[in-house]
Each structure stands twice: as structure tokens, then as C-alpha cells.
Short mmCIF file of C-alpha atoms in Angstrom, two decimals:
data_model
loop_
_atom_site.label_atom_id
_atom_site.label_comp_id
_atom_site.label_asym_id
_atom_site.label_seq_id
_atom_site.Cartn_x
_atom_site.Cartn_y
_atom_site.Cartn_z
CA MET E 26 50.17 -13.88 23.17
CA SER E 27 50.60 -14.14 19.39
CA LYS E 28 50.85 -10.83 17.54
CA SER E 29 48.17 -12.12 15.18
CA THR E 30 45.68 -12.62 18.00
CA ILE E 31 43.27 -10.12 19.51
CA SER E 32 41.90 -11.02 22.92
CA THR E 33 38.29 -10.45 23.86
CA PHE E 34 39.50 -7.67 26.17
CA GLU E 35 41.16 -5.89 23.22
CA LEU E 36 38.07 -6.44 21.05
CA PHE E 37 35.86 -4.80 23.67
CA ALA E 38 38.26 -1.86 23.79
CA MET E 39 37.99 -1.49 20.01
CA PHE E 40 34.20 -1.78 19.94
CA PRO E 41 32.92 -0.62 23.33
CA ASP E 42 29.52 0.52 22.08
CA GLN E 43 27.11 0.44 19.18
CA LYS E 44 28.51 3.57 17.54
CA THR E 45 32.06 2.22 17.13
CA ALA E 46 30.68 -1.06 15.75
CA ARG E 47 28.40 0.83 13.36
CA ILE E 48 31.31 2.89 11.99
CA TYR E 49 33.37 -0.28 11.49
CA LEU E 50 30.53 -2.09 9.69
CA GLU E 51 29.77 0.94 7.52
CA GLY E 52 33.41 0.93 6.41
CA ARG E 53 33.18 -2.77 5.53
CA LEU E 54 29.84 -2.47 3.72
CA TRP E 55 30.51 0.88 2.00
CA PRO E 56 34.29 1.28 1.51
CA ASN E 57 33.65 4.12 -0.97
CA GLY E 58 30.89 5.84 0.96
CA PRO E 59 27.25 4.94 1.70
CA ARG E 60 25.11 3.53 -1.10
CA CYS E 61 21.34 3.21 -1.11
CA PRO E 62 20.28 -0.46 -0.77
CA VAL E 63 17.07 0.30 -2.71
CA CYS E 64 18.30 2.01 -5.90
CA GLY E 65 22.01 1.19 -5.55
CA LEU E 66 23.17 4.78 -6.03
CA GLY E 67 25.57 6.68 -3.79
CA GLU E 68 25.68 10.15 -5.35
CA ARG E 69 22.71 11.79 -3.64
CA ILE E 70 23.00 10.56 -0.06
CA THR E 71 22.38 12.81 2.94
CA GLU E 72 23.77 11.70 6.28
CA ARG E 73 21.38 12.08 9.18
CA LYS E 74 21.99 11.41 12.86
CA ASP E 75 22.51 8.09 14.68
CA GLY E 76 23.63 6.21 11.58
CA PHE E 77 20.64 7.02 9.37
CA PHE E 78 21.00 8.09 5.75
CA ARG E 79 18.52 9.54 3.25
CA CYS E 80 18.69 8.73 -0.46
CA ASN E 81 17.48 11.82 -2.28
CA GLN E 82 17.10 9.79 -5.47
CA CYS E 83 14.44 7.34 -4.26
CA LYS E 84 13.52 9.16 -1.02
CA GLU E 85 14.32 6.14 1.15
CA ASP E 86 15.90 6.18 4.60
CA PHE E 87 18.40 3.43 5.41
CA THR E 88 21.11 2.33 7.85
CA VAL E 89 23.93 -0.22 7.76
CA ARG E 90 21.34 -2.80 8.85
CA THR E 91 19.09 -2.28 5.83
CA GLY E 92 19.30 -5.15 3.35
CA THR E 93 21.98 -6.96 5.37
CA ILE E 94 22.09 -9.85 7.81
CA PHE E 95 21.51 -7.33 10.63
CA GLU E 96 18.08 -6.34 9.34
CA ARG E 97 15.05 -6.89 11.59
CA SER E 98 17.33 -7.45 14.57
CA HIS E 99 17.30 -5.42 17.78
CA VAL E 100 20.63 -6.89 18.93
CA PRO E 101 23.13 -3.99 19.29
CA LEU E 102 25.77 -3.92 16.56
CA HIS E 103 28.74 -4.26 18.92
CA LYS E 104 27.23 -7.55 20.10
CA TRP E 105 26.95 -8.63 16.46
CA VAL E 106 30.66 -7.86 16.01
CA TYR E 107 31.54 -9.93 19.07
CA ALA E 108 29.42 -12.81 17.72
CA MET E 109 31.32 -12.53 14.41
CA TYR E 110 34.60 -12.64 16.35
CA LEU E 111 33.56 -15.82 18.14
CA LEU E 112 32.35 -17.41 14.90
CA VAL E 113 35.69 -16.97 13.11
CA THR E 114 37.92 -17.80 16.09
CA ALA E 115 36.13 -20.70 17.84
CA ARG E 116 37.69 -23.79 16.26
CA LYS E 117 34.62 -25.98 16.70
CA GLY E 118 31.94 -23.32 16.87
CA ILE E 119 29.91 -21.79 19.67
CA SER E 120 26.43 -22.82 20.75
CA SER E 121 23.52 -20.41 21.02
CA MET E 122 23.36 -21.06 24.78
CA GLN E 123 27.01 -20.08 25.20
CA LEU E 124 26.71 -17.04 22.93
CA ALA E 125 23.65 -15.86 24.86
CA LYS E 126 25.70 -15.93 28.08
CA GLU E 127 28.72 -14.27 26.45
CA ILE E 128 26.91 -11.20 25.07
CA GLY E 129 23.89 -10.95 27.36
CA ILE E 130 21.00 -11.74 25.04
CA THR E 131 18.35 -14.46 25.05
CA GLN E 132 19.09 -17.92 23.65
CA LYS E 133 16.43 -17.31 20.99
CA SER E 134 18.19 -14.13 19.83
CA ALA E 135 21.59 -15.87 19.90
CA TRP E 136 20.21 -18.68 17.73
CA PHE E 137 18.93 -16.06 15.25
CA VAL E 138 22.29 -14.24 15.19
CA LEU E 139 24.28 -17.43 14.61
CA HIS E 140 22.07 -18.62 11.77
CA ARG E 141 22.25 -15.21 10.09
CA LEU E 142 26.05 -15.35 10.29
CA ARG E 143 26.07 -18.91 8.94
CA GLU E 144 24.01 -17.71 5.97
CA ALA E 145 26.74 -15.15 5.30
CA CYS E 146 29.39 -17.90 5.44
CA GLY E 147 28.02 -19.71 2.42
CA SER E 148 28.10 -17.07 -0.32
CA ASP E 149 31.53 -17.78 -1.93
CA LEU E 150 30.83 -19.48 -5.28
CA THR E 151 34.45 -19.63 -6.51
CA LYS E 152 35.25 -23.02 -8.06
CA LEU E 153 38.07 -25.17 -6.71
CA GLN E 154 41.05 -25.90 -8.95
CA GLY E 155 44.27 -27.90 -8.88
CA VAL E 156 44.39 -31.14 -6.91
CA ILE E 157 41.07 -31.71 -5.14
CA GLU E 158 40.40 -34.30 -2.45
CA ILE E 159 36.79 -35.48 -2.41
CA ASP E 160 34.87 -37.71 -0.01
CA GLU E 161 31.45 -38.05 1.58
CA THR E 162 30.36 -38.66 5.15
CA TYR E 163 27.13 -39.07 7.08
CA VAL E 164 26.00 -36.79 9.91
CA GLY E 165 23.34 -37.80 12.40
CA GLY E 166 22.69 -39.72 15.58
CA LYS E 167 23.31 -43.42 15.96
CA GLU E 168 20.22 -45.62 16.00
CA ALA E 169 21.41 -47.32 19.19
CA ASN E 170 21.56 -43.98 21.03
CA LYS E 171 18.06 -42.79 20.08
CA HIS E 172 14.94 -42.98 22.21
CA GLU E 173 12.70 -45.83 21.18
CA ASN E 174 10.09 -43.52 19.61
CA LYS E 175 12.84 -41.91 17.47
CA LYS E 176 14.30 -45.12 16.07
CA LEU E 177 13.64 -45.91 12.41
CA HIS E 178 14.14 -49.68 12.76
CA ALA E 179 15.60 -49.76 9.25
CA GLY E 180 19.11 -51.01 9.89
CA ARG E 181 22.34 -49.34 10.93
CA GLY E 182 25.09 -47.34 9.23
CA ALA E 183 23.70 -44.41 7.23
CA VAL E 184 20.08 -44.95 8.28
CA GLY E 185 18.53 -41.69 9.46
CA LYS E 186 21.66 -39.68 8.68
CA THR E 187 22.30 -36.91 6.15
CA ALA E 188 25.03 -37.29 3.54
CA VAL E 189 27.60 -34.47 3.28
CA LEU E 190 29.90 -34.20 0.28
CA GLY E 191 33.23 -32.45 0.89
CA MET E 192 35.85 -31.13 -1.55
CA ARG E 193 39.19 -29.70 -0.44
CA GLY E 194 41.79 -28.15 -2.69
CA ARG E 195 45.34 -29.22 -1.89
CA GLY E 196 46.63 -26.22 0.02
CA GLY E 197 43.49 -24.26 -0.84
CA ARG E 198 39.81 -23.88 -0.05
CA THR E 199 37.21 -26.31 1.24
CA VAL E 200 33.68 -26.64 -0.14
CA ALA E 201 31.11 -28.90 1.50
CA MET E 202 27.34 -29.32 1.43
CA PRO E 203 24.61 -31.82 2.31
CA ILE E 204 23.39 -33.89 -0.65
CA VAL E 205 20.07 -35.66 -1.06
CA SER E 206 21.64 -38.89 -2.33
CA THR E 207 25.02 -40.54 -2.74
CA ASP E 208 24.25 -41.93 -6.20
CA ALA E 209 26.71 -41.24 -9.02
CA GLN E 210 24.48 -38.67 -10.75
CA THR E 211 24.03 -36.49 -7.65
CA ILE E 212 27.66 -36.69 -6.55
CA GLN E 213 29.16 -36.04 -9.97
CA ASP E 214 26.78 -33.16 -10.77
CA THR E 215 27.75 -31.50 -7.47
CA ILE E 216 31.46 -31.98 -8.17
CA VAL E 217 31.19 -30.53 -11.69
CA GLN E 218 29.39 -27.46 -10.26
CA ASN E 219 32.17 -26.80 -7.76
CA VAL E 220 35.43 -27.96 -9.41
CA GLU E 221 37.14 -26.18 -12.30
CA ALA E 222 37.61 -28.15 -15.51
CA GLY E 223 41.16 -29.47 -15.88
CA SER E 224 41.57 -30.19 -12.17
CA THR E 225 42.76 -33.49 -10.72
CA VAL E 226 40.52 -35.20 -8.18
CA HIS E 227 41.48 -37.75 -5.53
CA THR E 228 38.78 -40.02 -4.08
CA ASP E 229 38.36 -43.45 -2.56
CA GLU E 230 37.30 -46.40 -4.69
CA ALA E 231 33.52 -45.80 -4.44
CA ARG E 232 31.71 -46.52 -7.72
CA ALA E 233 29.86 -43.18 -7.57
CA TYR E 234 33.08 -41.38 -8.51
CA MET E 235 33.84 -43.45 -11.59
CA GLY E 236 33.59 -41.72 -14.98
CA MET E 237 34.02 -38.10 -13.84
CA PRO E 238 35.27 -35.59 -16.48
CA PHE E 239 38.52 -34.94 -14.55
CA ASP E 240 41.92 -36.55 -14.13
CA HIS E 241 41.02 -39.03 -11.41
CA ASP E 242 43.19 -41.00 -8.98
CA THR E 243 41.91 -43.24 -6.18
CA VAL E 244 43.12 -44.85 -2.97
CA ASN E 245 41.73 -48.24 -2.01
CA HIS E 246 40.53 -47.91 1.57
CA SER E 247 39.08 -51.42 1.60
CA GLN E 248 42.62 -52.74 1.14
CA GLY E 249 44.06 -50.51 3.85
CA GLU E 250 45.55 -48.03 1.39
CA TYR E 251 45.33 -44.38 2.49
CA VAL E 252 48.30 -42.71 0.76
CA ARG E 253 49.98 -43.64 -2.51
CA ASP E 254 52.45 -41.40 -4.33
CA GLY E 255 50.70 -38.26 -3.10
CA VAL E 256 47.20 -39.58 -3.79
CA THR E 257 45.12 -39.35 -0.63
CA THR E 258 41.84 -38.13 0.84
CA ASN E 259 43.26 -37.52 4.32
CA GLY E 260 42.80 -33.74 4.01
CA ILE E 261 39.04 -33.81 3.45
CA GLU E 262 38.67 -36.53 6.09
CA SER E 263 40.34 -34.17 8.58
CA VAL E 264 37.70 -31.58 7.67
CA PHE E 265 34.96 -34.10 8.47
CA ALA E 266 36.65 -34.90 11.80
CA VAL E 267 36.49 -31.23 12.87
CA LEU E 268 32.91 -30.90 11.59
CA LYS E 269 31.67 -33.93 13.53
CA ARG E 270 33.52 -33.02 16.73
CA GLY E 271 31.91 -29.59 16.56
CA ILE E 272 28.40 -30.87 15.89
CA TYR E 273 28.54 -33.66 18.48
CA GLY E 274 30.54 -31.79 21.11
CA VAL E 275 29.21 -28.21 20.80
CA TYR E 276 25.82 -28.34 19.10
CA HIS E 277 24.93 -31.95 20.01
CA HIS E 278 22.40 -32.01 17.18
CA ALA E 279 21.94 -30.40 13.77
CA SER E 280 18.67 -31.07 11.99
CA PRO E 281 18.76 -31.82 8.24
CA LYS E 282 16.97 -28.49 7.73
CA HIS E 283 19.85 -26.47 9.24
CA LEU E 284 22.78 -28.81 8.61
CA GLY E 285 23.78 -26.92 5.45
CA ARG E 286 24.34 -23.74 7.45
CA HIS E 287 26.49 -25.55 9.99
CA VAL E 288 28.56 -27.08 7.19
CA ASP E 289 28.99 -23.62 5.62
CA GLU E 290 30.20 -22.27 8.97
CA PHE E 291 32.87 -24.94 9.37
CA ALA E 292 34.04 -24.62 5.75
CA PHE E 293 34.24 -20.83 6.09
CA ARG E 294 36.29 -21.09 9.25
CA LEU E 295 38.70 -23.52 7.61
CA ASN E 296 39.03 -21.24 4.57
CA GLU E 297 39.25 -17.86 6.29
CA GLY E 298 40.16 -18.69 9.87
CA ASN E 299 43.80 -19.67 9.53
CA VAL E 300 45.43 -18.78 12.84
CA LYS E 301 48.38 -17.33 10.93
CA ASN E 302 46.04 -14.55 9.80
CA HIS E 303 45.48 -11.60 12.10
CA THR E 304 42.22 -11.76 14.04
CA MET E 305 40.95 -8.58 12.35
CA THR E 306 41.77 -10.08 8.94
CA ARG E 307 39.70 -13.10 9.86
CA LEU E 308 36.91 -10.84 11.13
CA ASP E 309 37.12 -8.72 7.98
CA SER E 310 36.79 -11.90 5.92
CA LEU E 311 33.03 -11.51 6.25
CA GLN E 312 33.22 -9.24 3.20
CA THR E 313 30.53 -6.86 1.99
CA THR E 314 29.10 -9.53 -0.31
CA ARG E 315 28.82 -11.84 2.71
CA LEU E 316 27.07 -9.19 4.81
CA ALA E 317 24.25 -8.87 2.29
CA SER E 318 21.08 -10.76 3.13
CA ALA E 319 20.49 -14.06 1.39
#
């Protein structure tokens, strides 16, 4: 087994109960000691038993769950840690049914845990820079495969699907999100919000990309051109391939309401889940800012 990999057996040995998981999460959330989530101070904190703390400044009691994605959840913390492990190591994701079986909770609770973790995956607002590959895709069921009462009878192609815009830095991070429209205004506004000025963008020949305030090179897919002198969108298209295989093969369906969280999960795993990184590094990648509730 790779030295960078921790097996589930080893993970269970590291976090056999709720106390060990609580200590680990406290270290991630409060690397310099506990801080009150109400007033933000850490100078007048009294430690109580079983992971409870008292802020003598605002007289509030709190735990590592307070104000984080673990709040209002009765799922034990070591099961949360195992769910985090599966989220960052499962290449194409894990369904709520499978997670429920893995950690011994109900499917409803597993669905809640996964969506809380997906919320934490989408909090990195750093802009992309350098050479950026950009493309859009559509996610949703095919009209021909739908039950008759679900069909829209409005044509084929993108009908009934949700557009997802993806941006991938050459050798860097991936940013992707659903968009309400694929018109030039929507696409270019989204790109400007997520790409640093002075970057170079690579796209296909779609008219929606024309006139962007960046150095811009295109490949002409309609003419069978996919790579030209280093100009390509193959990287972001590979991201879409993994995303769709995960949604169709693992989740089977992602509603437009929750699609953004699924996209955040896949982008996070591509950014932080490099198999060259140690498993604990990948687990630790859910930083303190990511653990905070949205």
C-alpha cells in the first residue's frame, strides 16, 4: 500500500471513538486554543467536561460543534470524520445510501451529513490565475429516458438540463458552478468574478466567450481541432467527465437545487484530493474556514 494512503482500518484505529475525533477537530478548528463562537474571544475560556467550554466574557457554553457544520447533528463526531475521509478519497463520490451502511446511520442522516460537507467544500474564493481552460456543459437526464409525465416535449439537447460553467487553471485549481444561462453576459460576468486580471483563457469557439477582458485563445471544435500549440480545453473537459460519471453512476440524479453542492464537492476533490498527498493532508484540507457553517 502507498505510504501516502491510510486504510479505513488505520483510520478507525486513529479515531476509535467520539473523544479522539473531538480532540482532532478541536485542533483543526482552534489551532491556538478554543475561541468562543459568539464573541470571538479566546482569553477567558474555561474548559468543562466532555468537550464543553464556558466563555466567561459572554457567559456562553459551546463545543466544537457550535457554529460549525456539525451543529444540530446527533451523529457522533468519529462518524463525521469517517464521512470526511470518504468524501476526500472516493474518486466519484459516495451516495447517502452507501454512507448510511458504512457508518451505521439512517439514509436521512447520511444525506444531511453529505450536504453539510459539500457546503464546506465550496468556501474557497481564491481567483484563478495563469492559463485557464474554460468550458460549459449540461447536467440532467435525457428526454428519451424520462417517464412520459416527466418529459418537457420541448426538443432535445440541453432541454431540461442545468448548465455548469467550469474553469481550470493549467496545473492549478478548478472552479465550477451552475449558471442560470449560457448567454455572453452571464458567462463573462462569472469568469471575471473567478479569474485574475492578466490571465490567459482558452475556450472553444462559442460566441459567448468573445470580447472577454483577457488574453484569449480558442480551439475550433466544429472543425475537429482540439489542441493547437498548447491551446486546448481538454483539461476542463476531463473534469466534466469525472463529474458526470459520478452523478450518473453514483448519485443517479442531482436536482438543480442541489447541483451546486455536488459540483463544489467534485471541484474540491480535484483541488485537494491529489493521491500524491497523504490521506491526512487531504482530510486536513477541510480547513477551519471550511468547517464554519455557511
